[in-house]
XYZ file of C-alpha atoms in Angstrom:
410
model
C 0.000 0.000 0.000
C 1.172 3.504 -0.765
C 2.024 5.508 2.333
C 1.031 9.055 3.252
C 4.238 10.876 4.189
C 4.984 14.526 4.721
C 7.767 16.387 2.921
C 10.222 16.057 5.818
C 9.739 12.296 6.038
C 10.198 11.978 2.293
C 13.507 13.855 2.499
C 14.866 11.412 5.052
C 13.700 8.426 3.038
C 15.373 9.887 -0.046
C 18.688 9.698 1.820
C 18.040 6.047 2.608
C 17.121 5.375 -1.004
C 20.587 6.548 -2.081
C 22.240 3.560 -0.391
C 19.626 0.896 -1.157
C 21.047 -0.327 -4.500
C 24.482 -0.989 -2.976
C 22.988 -2.572 0.143
C 20.854 -4.879 -1.989
C 23.813 -5.882 -4.133
C 26.113 -6.667 -1.186
C 23.628 -8.325 1.185
C 23.906 -11.857 -0.209
C 27.720 -11.800 -0.185
C 28.021 -10.627 3.425
C 25.408 -13.183 4.471
C 27.140 -16.014 2.631
C 30.646 -15.128 3.803
C 29.550 -14.216 7.354
C 31.284 -10.826 7.171
C 30.496 -7.376 8.553
C 29.339 -4.767 5.995
C 32.013 -2.120 6.542
C 31.427 -0.908 3.010
C 27.800 -0.160 3.857
C 28.906 2.015 6.759
C 30.963 4.074 4.350
C 27.796 4.619 2.331
C 25.829 5.531 5.457
C 28.452 8.113 6.347
C 28.538 9.571 2.857
C 24.737 9.891 2.857
C 24.809 11.667 6.233
C 22.846 8.882 7.890
C 25.312 8.292 10.721
C 24.217 11.770 11.876
C 20.508 11.073 11.384
C 19.268 11.591 14.963
C 21.866 14.153 16.057
C 20.307 17.623 16.557
C 20.831 19.988 13.650
C 22.479 22.611 15.838
C 25.108 19.993 16.790
C 25.853 18.977 13.228
C 23.209 16.319 12.621
C 20.064 15.917 10.546
C 17.690 16.323 13.497
C 15.476 13.302 12.878
C 13.056 12.300 15.631
C 12.053 8.765 16.521
C 9.273 8.470 13.950
C 11.605 9.525 11.140
C 14.333 7.215 12.425
C 11.913 4.279 12.328
C 10.954 5.084 8.741
C 14.617 5.095 7.710
C 15.329 1.827 9.542
C 12.403 0.142 7.821
C 13.540 1.353 4.404
C 17.158 0.247 4.936
C 16.038 -3.157 6.244
C 14.013 -3.759 3.089
C 17.373 -4.039 1.321
C 19.629 -5.477 4.052
C 18.225 -6.373 7.443
C 21.609 -7.089 9.017
C 23.027 -3.666 8.195
C 19.837 -1.975 9.370
C 19.907 -3.843 12.683
C 23.560 -2.957 13.287
C 22.919 0.657 12.353
C 19.958 0.777 14.769
C 22.393 0.154 17.642
C 24.079 3.444 16.725
C 21.246 5.689 15.641
C 18.742 4.834 18.413
C 21.025 5.721 21.365
C 21.935 8.991 19.678
C 18.242 9.747 19.267
C 17.507 9.152 22.937
C 20.480 11.255 24.025
C 19.365 14.041 21.674
C 15.910 14.052 23.247
C 17.450 14.175 26.733
C 19.872 16.931 25.708
C 17.007 19.077 24.427
C 15.370 18.877 27.855
C 18.463 19.202 30.053
C 21.113 20.941 27.955
C 23.719 18.706 29.620
C 27.186 19.662 28.291
C 28.577 16.082 28.300
C 25.689 14.971 26.098
C 26.314 17.903 23.775
C 29.960 16.874 23.492
C 29.109 13.312 22.493
C 26.447 14.433 20.054
C 28.838 16.921 18.477
C 31.361 14.121 17.906
C 28.626 12.093 16.249
C 27.609 15.159 14.243
C 31.169 15.239 12.883
C 31.044 11.512 11.973
C 33.675 10.793 14.623
C 31.614 8.445 16.791
C 29.889 5.094 16.265
C 27.946 3.478 19.114
C 27.057 -0.068 20.145
C 25.047 -1.447 23.059
C 26.898 -4.476 24.470
C 24.668 -5.588 27.333
C 23.238 -9.012 26.458
C 24.279 -12.031 28.530
C 23.192 -15.642 28.592
C 20.600 -16.168 31.310
C 19.651 -12.511 31.864
C 16.379 -10.820 30.935
C 17.787 -7.842 28.990
C 15.592 -5.538 31.068
C 18.643 -3.955 32.738
C 17.963 -5.330 36.210
C 21.136 -7.418 36.722
C 24.304 -8.682 35.040
C 26.772 -11.533 35.436
C 29.640 -9.306 34.353
C 31.246 -7.860 37.482
C 32.726 -4.481 38.401
C 35.480 -4.204 41.009
C 36.226 -0.834 42.594
C 39.764 0.443 42.037
C 41.375 3.839 42.288
C 39.706 6.195 39.840
C 37.079 3.785 38.566
C 36.251 0.114 38.072
C 37.716 -3.066 36.605
C 35.173 -4.927 34.477
C 35.280 -8.716 34.034
C 32.788 -10.897 32.190
C 31.398 -11.977 28.835
C 28.656 -10.446 26.705
C 26.948 -12.136 23.780
C 25.013 -10.679 20.827
C 27.593 -7.903 20.455
C 25.842 -6.287 17.475
C 27.795 -3.398 15.905
C 30.868 -4.233 18.011
C 32.889 -4.646 14.809
C 32.654 -0.971 13.928
C 31.718 0.969 17.078
C 34.137 3.325 18.818
C 32.077 3.548 22.024
C 30.263 0.745 23.795
C 27.472 1.027 26.342
C 27.607 -2.009 28.613
C 26.539 -3.250 32.055
C 28.194 -4.782 35.105
C 27.164 -5.759 38.621
C 28.919 -3.994 41.483
C 28.530 -5.218 45.065
C 28.606 -1.879 46.813
C 29.635 -2.362 50.462
C 27.390 0.494 51.554
C 24.391 0.338 49.212
C 24.228 -3.335 48.281
C 24.331 -4.882 44.775
C 24.096 -2.319 41.990
C 23.780 -2.568 38.235
C 26.164 -0.131 36.605
C 25.582 1.162 33.089
C 28.959 2.080 31.665
C 30.493 3.626 28.588
C 33.680 1.929 27.482
C 36.400 2.360 24.896
C 36.573 -0.892 22.860
C 40.258 -0.288 22.133
C 41.134 -0.274 25.848
C 43.336 -3.035 27.334
C 41.371 -5.988 28.678
C 38.809 -6.068 25.855
C 38.573 -8.734 23.165
C 36.030 -9.958 20.630
C 35.673 -13.716 20.179
C 34.480 -14.845 16.757
C 31.492 -16.912 17.862
C 28.886 -15.644 15.373
C 27.751 -18.503 13.116
C 23.975 -18.317 13.028
C 20.862 -19.060 11.024
C 20.250 -15.443 10.076
C 21.430 -11.867 10.628
C 24.878 -13.205 9.869
C 26.355 -9.922 8.649
C 25.707 -8.228 11.999
C 28.710 -10.188 13.298
C 27.256 -10.060 16.789
C 30.217 -11.851 18.326
C 30.935 -12.367 22.020
C 32.730 -9.562 23.836
C 35.068 -10.506 26.680
C 36.092 -8.067 29.411
C 39.212 -9.144 31.311
C 39.817 -6.448 33.865
C 38.990 -3.582 31.501
C 39.312 -0.258 33.297
C 36.387 2.172 33.172
C 36.997 5.546 34.829
C 34.552 6.951 37.324
C 33.054 9.339 34.779
C 32.314 6.369 32.510
C 29.496 5.252 34.835
C 26.299 6.843 33.567
C 23.777 5.010 35.747
C 23.714 2.999 38.993
C 20.557 1.015 39.784
C 19.745 -1.361 42.640
C 19.903 -4.914 41.306
C 16.451 -6.348 40.652
C 14.801 -2.956 40.144
C 13.186 -1.313 37.140
C 14.422 2.174 36.339
C 12.642 5.101 34.675
C 15.796 6.474 33.067
C 16.632 3.091 31.509
C 13.078 2.919 30.183
C 13.264 6.399 28.675
C 16.776 6.413 27.239
C 17.267 2.766 26.267
C 14.204 0.559 26.002
C 11.806 3.186 24.608
C 14.209 3.515 21.667
C 15.605 0.016 21.159
C 12.263 -1.830 21.234
C 10.670 0.121 18.353
C 13.918 0.166 16.383
C 13.921 -3.637 16.418
C 10.280 -3.590 15.358
C 11.023 -1.263 12.454
C 13.926 -3.387 11.204
C 11.913 -6.601 11.055
C 8.964 -4.773 9.546
C 11.341 -3.539 6.860
C 12.631 -7.016 6.077
C 9.053 -8.241 5.653
C 8.248 -5.232 3.466
C 11.259 -6.019 1.304
C 10.106 -9.618 0.968
C 6.688 -8.407 -0.145
C 8.219 -6.133 -2.796
C 10.307 -8.999 -4.146
C 7.239 -11.255 -4.147
C 5.162 -8.663 -6.017
C 7.833 -8.638 -8.684
C 7.547 -12.405 -9.027
C 3.758 -12.186 -9.234
C 3.922 -9.634 -12.035
C 6.606 -11.583 -13.883
C 4.376 -14.673 -13.873
C 1.218 -12.730 -14.734
C -0.634 -13.831 -11.590
C -2.034 -10.444 -10.555
C -5.660 -11.511 -11.152
C -5.471 -14.735 -9.141
C -7.847 -14.214 -6.156
C -5.731 -16.476 -3.936
C -2.693 -14.315 -4.654
C -4.661 -11.156 -3.943
C -5.875 -12.614 -0.650
C -2.333 -13.415 0.481
C -1.033 -9.995 -0.526
C -3.907 -8.334 1.345
C -3.083 -10.298 4.504
C 0.515 -9.137 4.288
C -0.373 -5.505 3.621
C -2.700 -5.493 6.628
C 0.015 -6.830 8.948
C 2.520 -4.293 7.649
C 0.072 -1.444 8.240
C -0.640 -2.704 11.761
C 3.097 -2.638 12.478
C 3.489 0.862 11.088
C 0.544 2.162 13.074
C 1.919 0.688 16.294
C 5.356 2.184 15.640
C 3.936 5.601 14.784
C 1.861 5.720 17.973
C 4.836 4.669 20.077
C 7.049 7.358 18.543
C 4.405 9.987 19.281
C 4.122 8.852 22.908
C 7.897 8.898 23.384
C 8.497 12.237 21.665
C 5.713 13.924 23.656
C 6.996 12.297 26.894
C 3.505 10.919 27.539
C 4.783 7.371 27.856
C 7.048 8.428 30.724
C 4.717 10.963 32.379
C 1.458 9.006 32.287
C 2.561 5.409 32.862
C 4.411 3.573 35.583
C 7.833 2.184 34.662
C 6.443 -1.345 34.423
C 3.565 -0.184 32.246
C 6.049 1.622 30.018
C 8.141 -1.532 29.694
C 4.981 -3.431 28.833
C 4.212 -0.878 26.136
C 7.676 -1.328 24.648
C 7.343 -5.109 24.752
C 3.997 -4.850 22.991
C 5.458 -2.737 20.184
C 8.457 -4.954 19.600
C 6.559 -8.235 19.710
C 3.643 -7.145 17.536
C 6.142 -6.094 14.881
C 8.428 -9.128 15.039
C 5.587 -11.645 15.293
C 3.818 -10.049 12.345
C 7.041 -10.013 10.335
C 7.489 -13.752 10.872
C 3.823 -14.348 9.991
C 4.230 -12.289 6.825
C 7.117 -14.457 5.653
C 5.062 -17.596 6.263
C 2.078 -16.146 4.393
C 4.276 -15.179 1.453
C 5.475 -18.758 1.186
C 2.010 -19.564 -0.175
C 2.737 -17.206 -3.054
C 6.451 -17.714 -3.637
C 6.416 -21.507 -3.489
C 9.633 -23.413 -4.116
C 11.640 -20.267 -4.895
C 11.476 -19.439 -1.177
C 13.707 -22.457 -0.527
C 16.453 -21.488 -2.969
C 19.668 -20.024 -1.549
C 20.143 -17.945 -4.676
C 16.995 -15.914 -4.005
C 16.822 -13.014 -1.497
C 13.598 -14.372 0.019
C 15.467 -17.242 1.667
C 17.876 -14.828 3.412
C 15.021 -12.570 4.451
C 13.137 -15.510 5.936
C 16.180 -16.508 8.000
C 16.854 -12.937 9.129
C 13.284 -12.432 10.319
C 13.508 -15.379 12.722
C 16.037 -13.464 14.824
C 13.356 -10.961 15.770
C 11.511 -13.586 17.778
C 14.404 -14.076 20.195
C 15.537 -10.470 20.553
C 14.577 -8.488 23.641
C 11.936 -8.025 24.842
C 10.952 -11.564 23.775
C 7.403 -12.912 23.716
C 7.609 -14.707 27.043
C 8.994 -11.764 28.997
C 6.709 -9.366 27.157
C 3.574 -11.303 27.998
C 4.617 -11.533 31.639
C 4.993 -7.748 31.752
C 1.745 -7.066 29.902
C -0.310 -9.581 31.881
C 1.051 -8.585 35.282
C 0.610 -4.872 34.557
C -2.970 -5.374 33.449
C -3.669 -7.243 36.680
C -1.943 -4.647 38.833
C 0.890 -6.954 39.922
C 4.366 -5.488 40.381
C 6.961 -7.724 38.700
C 9.869 -5.822 40.252
C 10.317 -2.781 42.508
C 11.136 0.533 40.866
C 14.438 2.246 41.621
C 14.209 5.609 43.360
C 14.597 8.579 40.998
C 18.064 10.082 40.684
C 19.758 12.774 38.671
C 20.203 11.561 35.095
C 23.687 10.337 34.271
C 25.352 11.703 31.155
C 28.014 10.017 29.080
C 31.534 11.352 28.702
C 33.085 12.254 25.392
C 33.946 9.271 23.264
C 36.804 8.348 21.028
C 36.775 8.902 17.321
C 34.844 6.425 15.186
C 36.372 3.739 13.040
C 34.803 1.913 10.119
C 37.338 -0.843 9.560
């Protein structure tokens, strides 16, 4: 279905359209060879898209969340793995930009200015086996030393770690005075005590190269700690600056992959002259409806985040539930779309030489990414019934990240 977009949205999508031909051409090779798309990042930089969500007055393009989601969907229609990696950079910048507009915090301005000069690439390296990805605890540990902390542990699903010059990560610190705390840290990936283990050999999203990250006594200075939360607690700042942005960005990426699969399928239908087949029309209608549901959900979420209503009018747990709803509606629908399109595509869907097969594999990753269906339903069900899943951390002054190191793309 044709979309109704304003002039500003069309301008941002035109930037994405500049890189789509190259992304489409390279996607199969990076998937097959299990390699990171460094060349795509060069294209993103040249198109100005690494500065997408940085405020204009700090050198960026000034896109808000809704516009970011549109761009992510469009990029994912060509290459889901690149779009997912890129989301780990552009979403944090968007959340920091929104916070900077409210607070004017100089450290945030410094980071955003670096990004506005294409000198910073971000990655969120927080996932661990056996943790919920709701930022309530970590197995990675922090040990207090003079001037900061030593970080030891292993993270998995290190998406964008291959290219990022600043990592946001988490560690548990057993504070002798205040009890166990979850620290949210910003780290330099080139620091001593950091290594990436090549563990990424997966069904789909292969080009993200989301390898394991190992911290072996990596030093993080005191100013690198941007948040300290009691272990086992939900936190309003984490909701606002992390989950409110990552959850819809995941939803947009998988929506985009499904939209790309539909476009490819429509081409096959026209090539075979099957446009008038009522069974084909029925399948296409089902897919269009699911895509429009996803887009409506994402648009509403972006409006609630940008207006601050999601934070002001809901409890932290209700806000988390809202984010889980958005992500899971989008990823579940994307997987359902691929299955429905199988009825149209037939045996070509099984052929490695066709993009549909890669898209089908990539979409499956959305079902296991945070916030997954099981955790999401627990949050939604408990919130509806008025049951607190976890206590909420007491409010504190927002932490702000220090200046980062210059970005690298190789």
